CSV table of C-alpha atoms in Angstrom, one decimal:
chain,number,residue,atom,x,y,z
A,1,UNK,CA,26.5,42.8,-51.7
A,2,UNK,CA,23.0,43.1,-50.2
A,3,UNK,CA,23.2,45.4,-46.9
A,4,UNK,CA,21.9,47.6,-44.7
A,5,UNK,CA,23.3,51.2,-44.4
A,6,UNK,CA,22.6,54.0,-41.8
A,7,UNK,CA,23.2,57.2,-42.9
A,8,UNK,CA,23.1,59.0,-39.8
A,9,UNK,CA,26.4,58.6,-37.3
A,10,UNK,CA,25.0,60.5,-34.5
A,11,UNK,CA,22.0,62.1,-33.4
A,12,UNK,CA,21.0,64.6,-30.6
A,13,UNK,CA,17.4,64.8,-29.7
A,14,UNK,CA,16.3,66.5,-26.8
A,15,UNK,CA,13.7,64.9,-23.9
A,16,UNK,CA,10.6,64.5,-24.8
A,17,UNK,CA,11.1,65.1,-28.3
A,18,UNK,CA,10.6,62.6,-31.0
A,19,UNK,CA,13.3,60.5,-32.8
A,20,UNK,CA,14.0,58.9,-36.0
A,21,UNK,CA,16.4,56.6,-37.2
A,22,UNK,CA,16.9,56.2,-40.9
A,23,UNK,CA,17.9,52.2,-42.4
A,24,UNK,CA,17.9,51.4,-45.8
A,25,UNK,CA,18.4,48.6,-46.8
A,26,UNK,CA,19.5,46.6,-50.1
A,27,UNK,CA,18.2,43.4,-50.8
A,28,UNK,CA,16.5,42.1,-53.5
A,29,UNK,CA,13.5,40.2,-52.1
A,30,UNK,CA,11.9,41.1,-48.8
A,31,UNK,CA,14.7,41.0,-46.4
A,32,UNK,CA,14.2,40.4,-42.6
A,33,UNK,CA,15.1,43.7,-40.6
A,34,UNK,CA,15.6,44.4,-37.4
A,35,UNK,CA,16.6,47.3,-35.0
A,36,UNK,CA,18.5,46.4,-32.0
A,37,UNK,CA,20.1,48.6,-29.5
A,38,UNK,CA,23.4,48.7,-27.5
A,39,UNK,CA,23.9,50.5,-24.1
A,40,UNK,CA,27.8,50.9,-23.4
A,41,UNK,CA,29.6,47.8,-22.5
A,42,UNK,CA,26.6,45.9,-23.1
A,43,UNK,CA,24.8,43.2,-25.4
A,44,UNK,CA,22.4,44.0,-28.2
A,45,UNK,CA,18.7,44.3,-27.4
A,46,UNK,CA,16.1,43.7,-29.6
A,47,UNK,CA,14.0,46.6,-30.2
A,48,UNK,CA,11.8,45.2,-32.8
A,49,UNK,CA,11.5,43.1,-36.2
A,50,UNK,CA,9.8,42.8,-39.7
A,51,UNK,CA,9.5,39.5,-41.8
A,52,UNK,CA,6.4,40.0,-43.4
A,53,UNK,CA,2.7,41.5,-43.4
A,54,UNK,CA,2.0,44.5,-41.4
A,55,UNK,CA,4.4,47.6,-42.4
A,56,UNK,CA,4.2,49.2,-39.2
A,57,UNK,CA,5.7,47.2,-36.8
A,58,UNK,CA,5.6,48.1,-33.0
A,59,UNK,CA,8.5,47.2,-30.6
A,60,UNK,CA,9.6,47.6,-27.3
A,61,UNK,CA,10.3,50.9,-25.1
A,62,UNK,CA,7.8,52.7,-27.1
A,63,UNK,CA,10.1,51.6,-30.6
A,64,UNK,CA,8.1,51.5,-33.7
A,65,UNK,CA,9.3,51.1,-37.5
A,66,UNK,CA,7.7,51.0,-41.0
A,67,UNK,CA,8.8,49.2,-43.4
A,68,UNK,CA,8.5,51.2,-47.1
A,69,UNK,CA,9.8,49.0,-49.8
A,70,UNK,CA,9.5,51.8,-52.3
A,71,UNK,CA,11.9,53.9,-50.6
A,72,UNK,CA,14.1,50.4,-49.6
A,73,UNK,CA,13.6,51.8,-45.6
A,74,UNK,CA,13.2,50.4,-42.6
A,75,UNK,CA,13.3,53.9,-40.2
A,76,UNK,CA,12.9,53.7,-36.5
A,77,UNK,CA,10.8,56.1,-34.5
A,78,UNK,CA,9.7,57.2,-31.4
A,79,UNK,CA,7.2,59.6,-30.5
A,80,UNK,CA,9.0,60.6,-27.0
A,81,UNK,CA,12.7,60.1,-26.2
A,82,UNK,CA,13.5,59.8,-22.5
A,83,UNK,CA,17.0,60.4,-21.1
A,84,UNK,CA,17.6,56.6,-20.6
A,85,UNK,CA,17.4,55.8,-25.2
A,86,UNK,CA,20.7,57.3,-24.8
A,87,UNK,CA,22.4,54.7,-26.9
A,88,UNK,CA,24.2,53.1,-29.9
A,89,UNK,CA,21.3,51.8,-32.0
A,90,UNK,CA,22.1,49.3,-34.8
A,91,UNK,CA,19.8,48.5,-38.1
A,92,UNK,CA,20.4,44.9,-39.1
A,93,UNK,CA,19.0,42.8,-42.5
A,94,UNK,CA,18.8,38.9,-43.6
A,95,UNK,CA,18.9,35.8,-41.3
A,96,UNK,CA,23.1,36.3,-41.0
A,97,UNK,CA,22.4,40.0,-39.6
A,98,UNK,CA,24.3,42.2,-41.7
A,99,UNK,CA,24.6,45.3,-39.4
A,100,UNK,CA,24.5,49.0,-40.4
A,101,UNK,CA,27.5,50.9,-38.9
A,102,UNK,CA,24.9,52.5,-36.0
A,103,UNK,CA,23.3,55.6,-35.0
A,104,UNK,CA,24.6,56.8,-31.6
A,105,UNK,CA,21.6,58.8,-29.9
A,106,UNK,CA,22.7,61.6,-27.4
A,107,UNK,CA,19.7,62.7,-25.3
A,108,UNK,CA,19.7,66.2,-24.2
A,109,UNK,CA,18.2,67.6,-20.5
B,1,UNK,CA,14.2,33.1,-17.8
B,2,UNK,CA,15.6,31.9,-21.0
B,3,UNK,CA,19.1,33.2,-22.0
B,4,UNK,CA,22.3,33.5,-23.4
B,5,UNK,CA,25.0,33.6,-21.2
B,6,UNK,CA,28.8,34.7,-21.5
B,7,UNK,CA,31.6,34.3,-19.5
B,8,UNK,CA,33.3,36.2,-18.6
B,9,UNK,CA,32.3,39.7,-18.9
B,10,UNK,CA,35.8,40.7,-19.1
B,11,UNK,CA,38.8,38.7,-20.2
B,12,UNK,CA,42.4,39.9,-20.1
B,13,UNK,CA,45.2,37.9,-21.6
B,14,UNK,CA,48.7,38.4,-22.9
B,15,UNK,CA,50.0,38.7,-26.7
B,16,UNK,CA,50.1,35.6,-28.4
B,17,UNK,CA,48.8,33.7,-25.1
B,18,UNK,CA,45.6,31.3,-26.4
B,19,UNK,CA,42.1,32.3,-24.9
B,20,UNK,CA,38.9,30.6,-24.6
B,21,UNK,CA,35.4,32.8,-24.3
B,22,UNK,CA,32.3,30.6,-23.5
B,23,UNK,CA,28.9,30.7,-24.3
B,24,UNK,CA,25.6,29.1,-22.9
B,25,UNK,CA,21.9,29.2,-23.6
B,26,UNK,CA,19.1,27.9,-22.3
B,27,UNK,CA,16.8,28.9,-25.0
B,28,UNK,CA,17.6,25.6,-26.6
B,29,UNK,CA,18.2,27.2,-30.0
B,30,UNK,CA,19.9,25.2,-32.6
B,31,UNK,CA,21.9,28.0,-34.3
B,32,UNK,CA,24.8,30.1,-32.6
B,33,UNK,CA,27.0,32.8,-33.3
B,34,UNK,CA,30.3,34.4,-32.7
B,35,UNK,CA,30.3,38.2,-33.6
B,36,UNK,CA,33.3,40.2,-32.9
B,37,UNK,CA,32.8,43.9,-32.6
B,38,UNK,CA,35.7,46.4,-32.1
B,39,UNK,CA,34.8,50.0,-30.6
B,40,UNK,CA,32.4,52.1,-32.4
B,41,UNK,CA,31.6,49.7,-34.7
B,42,UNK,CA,29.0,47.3,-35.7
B,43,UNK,CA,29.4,43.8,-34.7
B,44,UNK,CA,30.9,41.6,-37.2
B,45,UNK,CA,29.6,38.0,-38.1
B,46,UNK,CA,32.8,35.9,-37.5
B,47,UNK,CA,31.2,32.4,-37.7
B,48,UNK,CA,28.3,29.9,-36.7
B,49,UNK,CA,27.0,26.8,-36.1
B,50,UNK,CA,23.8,25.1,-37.4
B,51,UNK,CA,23.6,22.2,-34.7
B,52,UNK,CA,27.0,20.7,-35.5
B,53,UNK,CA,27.6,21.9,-38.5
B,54,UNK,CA,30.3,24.8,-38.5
B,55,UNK,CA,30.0,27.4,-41.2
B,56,UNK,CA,33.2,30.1,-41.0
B,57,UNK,CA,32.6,33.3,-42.9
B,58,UNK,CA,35.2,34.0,-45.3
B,59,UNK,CA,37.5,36.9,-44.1
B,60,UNK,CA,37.5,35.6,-40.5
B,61,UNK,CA,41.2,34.7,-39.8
B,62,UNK,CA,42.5,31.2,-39.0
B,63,UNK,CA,43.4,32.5,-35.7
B,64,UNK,CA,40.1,32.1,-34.4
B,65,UNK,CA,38.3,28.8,-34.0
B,66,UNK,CA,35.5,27.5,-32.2
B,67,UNK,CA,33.7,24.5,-30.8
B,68,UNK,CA,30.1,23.6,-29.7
B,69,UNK,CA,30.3,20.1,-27.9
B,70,UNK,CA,26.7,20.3,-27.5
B,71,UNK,CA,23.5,22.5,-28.1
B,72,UNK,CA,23.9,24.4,-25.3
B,73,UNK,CA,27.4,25.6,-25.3
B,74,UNK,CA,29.8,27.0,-27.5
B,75,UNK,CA,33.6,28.3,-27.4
B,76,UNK,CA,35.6,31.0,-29.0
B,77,UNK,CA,39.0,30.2,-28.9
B,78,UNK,CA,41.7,32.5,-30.3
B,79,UNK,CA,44.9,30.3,-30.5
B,80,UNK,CA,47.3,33.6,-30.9
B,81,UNK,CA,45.9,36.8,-29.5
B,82,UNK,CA,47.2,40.0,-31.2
B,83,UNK,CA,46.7,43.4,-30.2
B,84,UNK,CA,44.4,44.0,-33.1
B,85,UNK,CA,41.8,41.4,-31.8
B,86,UNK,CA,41.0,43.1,-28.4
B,87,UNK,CA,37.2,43.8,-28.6
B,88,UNK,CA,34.3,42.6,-27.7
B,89,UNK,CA,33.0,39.0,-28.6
B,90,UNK,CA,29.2,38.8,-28.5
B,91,UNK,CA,27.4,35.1,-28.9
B,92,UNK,CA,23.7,35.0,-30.4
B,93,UNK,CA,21.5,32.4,-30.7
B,94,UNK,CA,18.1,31.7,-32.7
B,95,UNK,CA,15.8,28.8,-33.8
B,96,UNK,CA,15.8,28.3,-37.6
B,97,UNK,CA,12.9,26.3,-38.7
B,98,UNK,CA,13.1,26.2,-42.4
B,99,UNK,CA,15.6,24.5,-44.7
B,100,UNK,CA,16.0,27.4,-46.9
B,101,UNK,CA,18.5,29.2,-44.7
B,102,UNK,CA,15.4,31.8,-44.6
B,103,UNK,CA,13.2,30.8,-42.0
B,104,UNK,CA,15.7,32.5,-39.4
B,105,UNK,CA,14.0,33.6,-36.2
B,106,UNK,CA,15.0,36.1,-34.2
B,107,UNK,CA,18.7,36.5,-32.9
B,108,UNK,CA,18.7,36.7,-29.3
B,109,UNK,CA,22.6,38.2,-28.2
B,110,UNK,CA,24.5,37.6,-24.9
B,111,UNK,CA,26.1,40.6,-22.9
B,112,UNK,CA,29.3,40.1,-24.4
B,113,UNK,CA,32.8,39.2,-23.2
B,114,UNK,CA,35.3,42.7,-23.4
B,115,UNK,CA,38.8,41.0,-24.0
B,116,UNK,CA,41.7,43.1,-23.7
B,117,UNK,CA,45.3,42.3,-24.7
B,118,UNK,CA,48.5,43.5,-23.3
């Protein structure tokens, strides 16, 4: 089944540091992607999204991801983490959103 | 602004007592969707509608049904809540402009509605 997995359950980072978020995905042609991001008890937030052209896609809060079909990725970076991107954040593929089980981010003082 | 709204934030009911959990836009998008998502997990696709056309994914259980009686709005019902199906139910909406299923925009997701069964 085409899908999108995210190998990482949890991650701590501390402030100020930078932040990675690993998605791969499994799809045949180029999928859509999409990182979103949960606060507790809260919707999903789009953070950012690749269809097509430019592999480098920016996003909001500082978000950026690159999309590498050789490696079937779609990670999620950011340069500085402040205290408040403590959250659950979710890798999704394809137009019916197929979500990768999430990468809760703990942000250290 | 443009939105999706859900109500209500938090819905407590009693086993086996039906439940209804709305959903409103005013992004005018013709596609919506019902995602249930259970703690620390990802949200799960339960079904959606393209305008009035209902499409029920395969492992979603007859127990939960839903109407959309016009573009803006659309309702979960669960006709027998079990304990198993307290969660939280999250609507999206998005525009899809192509034919080919493909030409999806974005999702856009409502805050959710926590339901709780006792």
């Amino acid at each position: 089944a085409q899908s999108v997995t995210q190998p990482d359950i949890h991650i701590t980072v501390s402030e100020g540091a930078s932040l990675e978020l690993r998605c791969n995905y499994s799809y045949g042609a180029t999928p859509y992607l999409f990182w979103y991001v949960q606060s507790p008890g809260q919707g999903l937030q789009l953070l950012l999204k690749y269809f097509s052209g430019d592999t480098l896609v920016q996003g909001i809060k500082g978000f950026e991801a690159e999309f590498k079909r050789s490696q079937s990725s779609f990670n999620l970076r950011k340069p500085s983490v402040h205290w408040s991107d403590a959250a659950e954040y979710f890798c999704a593929g394809d137009y019916k959103l197929s979500f990768g089980a999430g990468t809760t981010v703990t942000v250290r003082a | 602004d443009a939105m999706v709204i859900q109500n209500p934030r938090y819905q407590v009911t009693q086993f086996g007592k039906p439940v209804t959990l709305s959903c409103s836009q005013t992004l005018n998008h013709n596609v919506m969707y019902w995602y249930q998502q259970k703690s620390s997990q990802a949200p799960k696709l339960l079904f959606h509608y393209y305008d009035k056309d209902f499409n029920n994914e395969a492992d979603t259980p007859d127990n939960f049904q839903s109407r959309r009686p016009n573009t803006s709005f659309c309702f979960l019902d669960i006709r027998s809540p079990g304990l198993g199906d307290a969660a939280m139910y999250l609507c999206a909406t998005s525009r899809e402009v192509g034919t080919s299923g493909r030409d999806q925009e974005t999702q856009y997701f409502g805050p959710g509605t926590r339901l709780l069964v006792l």
